[in-house]
């Protein structure tokens, strides 16, 4: 509207004044409703051309947007496993520090598993003590078998010596009995040694492995008990938290609540400008915004980041071919803006609805001599047209709260 009014002032109004006072034509007589186009054709044509040119230049070099908000992140409050809530430590809308407990699940099954693992460790320790006693008994059996074998071998050797001297003294049956006794005692000694090896193997290999398994089961049960308590991962405020003892929690179905981190979204806004502004938006561009949550205030901002990809072009493989006409909605140029002066946006709650306008500037290029002559003159005019948008954004700062009240 301001651009059209300005165009009319420099085109239609001079044309009318020329025809009224220079040519003597009167409004309502020679210039009437039916002859206005013919009489003021040059002014109307010039007004239309100038208005369209101004609108094109202004919206290109000074883009506006109704899509400005301060996005903030949330952290889902989830447990590692499903279970019933045994104890709740916080309430809804309560501020918590990182590491503070939020709620705890029932741990009867985990405590029982831990107690079973402890009893298993004690059982293995008792088996180790018994195995050491069995080793001592096996050592005694080996010593007894060795002594008996040595005695039998000595008896067999003496009898064989006597038989070599005089065969009538020692019979062949007695020698055969002594040989069989030596063989039997040799087997007894081998069995005692094998039994000792079995006990040693159980003591050094099997029982330590069983104890390690029991200790691992105990650590797992204790870990499950520790994981039953859900802690806050960051400083923030608990929202939508309605848990009570006895409620069933399942991380697959829904979170127990939401944690809004402290300071998330404060002083950092995201604005979506039209794609026609892609060539004029860059880090450092000045942007003015006004928000319904802080009425009658214009906040100066600056662009700190421009997303190089437009979200509407995102493609994910599906089981259907994509038809490009299904994506007719144009995407926007996402820019991240921050306050130009510290503290100006401190009282704007995250998620606020805002509008904004960006301003281009060619002062550095003109000062550096990169733009000279007529181009510099046009560039200064373009930069000056930002005044119109500055007036608009301040008018909208007055009207935005009213619009929100009417349309909400």
mmCIF file of N, CA and C in Angstrom, residues 215-272:
data_model
loop_
_atom_site.group_PDB
_atom_site.id
_atom_site.type_symbol
_atom_site.label_atom_id
_atom_site.label_comp_id
_atom_site.label_asym_id
_atom_site.label_seq_id
_atom_site.Cartn_x
_atom_site.Cartn_y
_atom_site.Cartn_z
ATOM 1 N N UNK A 215 29.410 -63.838 39.178
ATOM 2 C CA UNK A 215 29.708 -62.422 39.365
ATOM 3 C C UNK A 215 29.155 -61.575 38.227
ATOM 4 N N UNK A 216 29.252 -62.083 36.984
ATOM 5 C CA UNK A 216 28.682 -61.360 35.843
ATOM 6 C C UNK A 216 27.163 -61.239 35.974
ATOM 7 N N UNK A 217 26.514 -62.322 36.425
ATOM 8 C CA UNK A 217 25.062 -62.265 36.642
ATOM 9 C C UNK A 217 24.716 -61.272 37.744
ATOM 10 N N UNK A 218 25.554 -61.203 38.771
ATOM 11 C CA UNK A 218 25.325 -60.235 39.845
ATOM 12 C C UNK A 218 25.491 -58.810 39.330
ATOM 13 N N UNK A 219 26.533 -58.568 38.533
ATOM 14 C CA UNK A 219 26.728 -57.220 37.978
ATOM 15 C C UNK A 219 25.577 -56.833 37.059
ATOM 16 N N UNK A 220 25.106 -57.805 36.264
ATOM 17 C CA UNK A 220 23.984 -57.516 35.381
ATOM 18 C C UNK A 220 22.737 -57.156 36.184
ATOM 19 N N UNK A 221 22.478 -57.923 37.239
ATOM 20 C CA UNK A 221 21.306 -57.634 38.069
ATOM 21 C C UNK A 221 21.438 -56.284 38.756
ATOM 22 N N UNK A 222 22.644 -55.969 39.253
ATOM 23 C CA UNK A 222 22.848 -54.667 39.893
ATOM 24 C C UNK A 222 22.718 -53.538 38.878
ATOM 25 N N UNK A 223 23.194 -53.777 37.640
ATOM 26 C CA UNK A 223 23.030 -52.763 36.593
ATOM 27 C C UNK A 223 21.565 -52.541 36.271
ATOM 28 N N UNK A 224 20.800 -53.628 36.204
ATOM 29 C CA UNK A 224 19.363 -53.497 35.956
ATOM 30 C C UNK A 224 18.688 -52.733 37.084
ATOM 31 N N UNK A 225 19.147 -52.951 38.305
ATOM 32 C CA UNK A 225 18.586 -52.201 39.436
ATOM 33 C C UNK A 225 18.916 -50.723 39.303
ATOM 34 N N UNK A 226 20.178 -50.410 38.931
ATOM 35 C CA UNK A 226 20.560 -49.006 38.750
ATOM 36 C C UNK A 226 19.794 -48.355 37.604
ATOM 37 N N UNK A 227 19.605 -49.105 36.503
ATOM 38 C CA UNK A 227 18.895 -48.556 35.349
ATOM 39 C C UNK A 227 17.406 -48.403 35.601
ATOM 40 N N UNK A 228 16.920 -48.986 36.678
ATOM 41 C CA UNK A 228 15.503 -48.835 37.001
ATOM 42 C C UNK A 228 15.181 -47.417 37.454
ATOM 43 N N UNK A 229 16.184 -46.673 37.873
ATOM 44 C CA UNK A 229 15.987 -45.270 38.244
ATOM 45 C C UNK A 229 16.342 -44.401 37.042
ATOM 46 N N UNK A 230 15.395 -43.578 36.619
ATOM 47 C CA UNK A 230 15.585 -42.689 35.471
ATOM 48 C C UNK A 230 16.041 -41.334 35.994
ATOM 49 N N UNK A 231 17.177 -40.848 35.456
ATOM 50 C CA UNK A 231 17.751 -39.582 35.874
ATOM 51 C C UNK A 231 17.603 -38.540 34.776
ATOM 52 N N UNK A 232 17.638 -37.278 35.172
ATOM 53 C CA UNK A 232 17.602 -36.180 34.213
ATOM 54 C C UNK A 232 18.963 -36.062 33.538
ATOM 55 N N UNK A 233 18.956 -35.993 32.218
ATOM 56 C CA UNK A 233 20.216 -35.899 31.487
ATOM 57 C C UNK A 233 20.739 -34.488 31.357
ATOM 58 N N UNK A 234 19.910 -33.486 31.647
ATOM 59 C CA UNK A 234 20.319 -32.097 31.513
ATOM 60 C C UNK A 234 19.459 -31.244 32.429
ATOM 61 N N UNK A 235 19.902 -30.034 32.698
ATOM 62 C CA UNK A 235 19.081 -29.109 33.475
ATOM 63 C C UNK A 235 17.859 -28.717 32.657
ATOM 64 N N UNK A 236 16.697 -28.742 33.288
ATOM 65 C CA UNK A 236 15.490 -28.382 32.552
ATOM 66 C C UNK A 236 14.251 -28.511 33.414
ATOM 67 N N UNK A 237 13.108 -28.314 32.767
ATOM 68 C CA UNK A 237 11.811 -28.361 33.436
ATOM 69 C C UNK A 237 11.027 -29.563 32.937
ATOM 70 N N UNK A 238 10.452 -30.304 33.860
ATOM 71 C CA UNK A 238 9.665 -31.488 33.521
ATOM 72 C C UNK A 238 8.271 -31.047 33.087
ATOM 73 N N UNK A 239 7.852 -31.499 31.906
ATOM 74 C CA UNK A 239 6.533 -31.138 31.372
ATOM 75 C C UNK A 239 5.751 -32.413 31.053
ATOM 76 N N UNK A 240 4.420 -32.299 31.111
ATOM 77 C CA UNK A 240 3.511 -33.399 30.764
ATOM 78 C C UNK A 240 3.886 -34.675 31.523
ATOM 79 N N UNK A 241 4.186 -34.496 32.800
ATOM 80 C CA UNK A 241 4.634 -35.615 33.644
ATOM 81 C C UNK A 241 3.535 -35.900 34.664
ATOM 82 N N UNK A 242 2.823 -37.000 34.454
ATOM 83 C CA UNK A 242 1.691 -37.343 35.314
ATOM 84 C C UNK A 242 1.841 -38.733 35.937
ATOM 85 N N UNK A 243 3.053 -39.229 36.058
ATOM 86 C CA UNK A 243 3.259 -40.576 36.589
ATOM 87 C C UNK A 243 2.903 -40.656 38.070
ATOM 88 N N UNK A 244 2.337 -41.798 38.438
ATOM 89 C CA UNK A 244 2.049 -42.103 39.824
ATOM 90 C C UNK A 244 2.555 -43.508 40.129
ATOM 91 N N UNK A 245 2.898 -43.799 41.396
ATOM 92 C CA UNK A 245 3.327 -45.160 41.734
ATOM 93 C C UNK A 245 2.258 -46.177 41.359
ATOM 94 N N UNK A 246 2.688 -47.233 40.687
ATOM 95 C CA UNK A 246 1.773 -48.256 40.212
ATOM 96 C C UNK A 246 1.472 -48.170 38.733
ATOM 97 N N UNK A 247 1.783 -47.027 38.097
ATOM 98 C CA UNK A 247 1.560 -46.899 36.660
ATOM 99 C C UNK A 247 2.519 -47.797 35.895
ATOM 100 N N UNK A 248 2.050 -48.298 34.769
ATOM 101 C CA UNK A 248 2.880 -49.145 33.914
ATOM 102 C C UNK A 248 3.551 -48.272 32.860
ATOM 103 N N UNK A 249 4.870 -48.391 32.756
ATOM 104 C CA UNK A 249 5.660 -47.610 31.812
ATOM 105 C C UNK A 249 6.228 -48.537 30.759
ATOM 106 N N UNK A 250 6.080 -48.149 29.501
ATOM 107 C CA UNK A 250 6.640 -48.912 28.386
ATOM 108 C C UNK A 250 7.292 -47.932 27.429
ATOM 109 N N UNK A 251 8.613 -47.986 27.253
ATOM 110 C CA UNK A 251 9.278 -46.999 26.398
ATOM 111 C C UNK A 251 8.894 -47.088 24.932
ATOM 112 N N UNK A 252 8.339 -48.220 24.504
ATOM 113 C CA UNK A 252 7.954 -48.367 23.099
ATOM 114 C C UNK A 252 6.647 -47.634 22.815
ATOM 115 N N UNK A 253 5.722 -47.639 23.786
ATOM 116 C CA UNK A 253 4.398 -47.064 23.556
ATOM 117 C C UNK A 253 4.395 -45.547 23.686
ATOM 118 N N UNK A 254 4.950 -45.019 24.779
ATOM 119 C CA UNK A 254 4.927 -43.571 24.963
ATOM 120 C C UNK A 254 5.960 -43.196 26.016
ATOM 121 N N UNK A 255 6.465 -41.962 25.969
ATOM 122 C CA UNK A 255 7.389 -41.514 27.017
ATOM 123 C C UNK A 255 6.640 -41.203 28.302
ATOM 124 N N UNK A 256 7.378 -41.195 29.401
ATOM 125 C CA UNK A 256 6.769 -40.872 30.685
ATOM 126 C C UNK A 256 6.516 -39.381 30.829
ATOM 127 N N UNK A 257 7.208 -38.578 30.049
ATOM 128 C CA UNK A 257 7.060 -37.137 30.095
ATOM 129 C C UNK A 257 8.070 -36.487 29.183
ATOM 130 N N UNK A 258 8.179 -35.177 29.277
ATOM 131 C CA UNK A 258 9.090 -34.402 28.432
ATOM 132 C C UNK A 258 9.915 -33.490 29.320
ATOM 133 N N UNK A 259 11.190 -33.424 29.027
ATOM 134 C CA UNK A 259 12.098 -32.513 29.730
ATOM 135 C C UNK A 259 12.523 -31.416 28.763
ATOM 136 N N UNK A 260 12.193 -30.175 29.101
ATOM 137 C CA UNK A 260 12.583 -29.025 28.273
ATOM 138 C C UNK A 260 13.879 -28.464 28.843
ATOM 139 N N UNK A 261 15.008 -28.606 28.128
ATOM 140 C CA UNK A 261 16.291 -28.137 28.663
ATOM 141 C C UNK A 261 16.279 -26.641 28.951
ATOM 142 N N UNK A 262 17.007 -26.274 29.965
ATOM 143 C CA UNK A 262 17.086 -24.871 30.365
ATOM 144 C C UNK A 262 17.781 -24.056 29.272
ATOM 145 N N UNK A 263 17.157 -22.965 28.869
ATOM 146 C CA UNK A 263 17.743 -22.065 27.879
ATOM 147 C C UNK A 263 17.592 -22.511 26.453
ATOM 148 N N UNK A 264 16.970 -23.663 26.205
ATOM 149 C CA UNK A 264 16.819 -24.137 24.824
ATOM 150 C C UNK A 264 15.890 -23.203 24.056
ATOM 151 N N UNK A 265 16.344 -22.708 22.919
ATOM 152 C CA UNK A 265 15.542 -21.844 22.067
ATOM 153 C C UNK A 265 15.590 -20.379 22.423
ATOM 154 N N UNK A 266 16.161 -20.030 23.565
ATOM 155 C CA UNK A 266 16.207 -18.623 23.962
ATOM 156 C C UNK A 266 17.241 -17.868 23.135
ATOM 157 N N UNK A 267 16.826 -16.748 22.574
ATOM 158 C CA UNK A 267 17.749 -15.879 21.851
ATOM 159 C C UNK A 267 18.188 -16.408 20.505
ATOM 160 N N UNK A 268 17.516 -17.419 19.975
ATOM 161 C CA UNK A 268 17.883 -17.979 18.684
ATOM 162 C C UNK A 268 16.597 -18.307 17.939
ATOM 163 N N UNK A 269 16.425 -17.711 16.772
ATOM 164 C CA UNK A 269 15.192 -17.836 16.011
ATOM 165 C C UNK A 269 15.488 -18.455 14.651
ATOM 166 N N UNK A 270 14.459 -19.066 14.095
ATOM 167 C CA UNK A 270 14.528 -19.631 12.747
ATOM 168 C C UNK A 270 13.449 -18.952 11.903
ATOM 169 N N UNK A 271 13.851 -18.468 10.744
ATOM 170 C CA UNK A 271 12.946 -17.747 9.855
ATOM 171 C C UNK A 271 12.948 -18.409 8.489
ATOM 172 N N UNK A 272 11.760 -18.519 7.897
ATOM 173 C CA UNK A 272 11.629 -19.096 6.565
ATOM 174 C C UNK A 272 11.255 -18.026 5.552
#
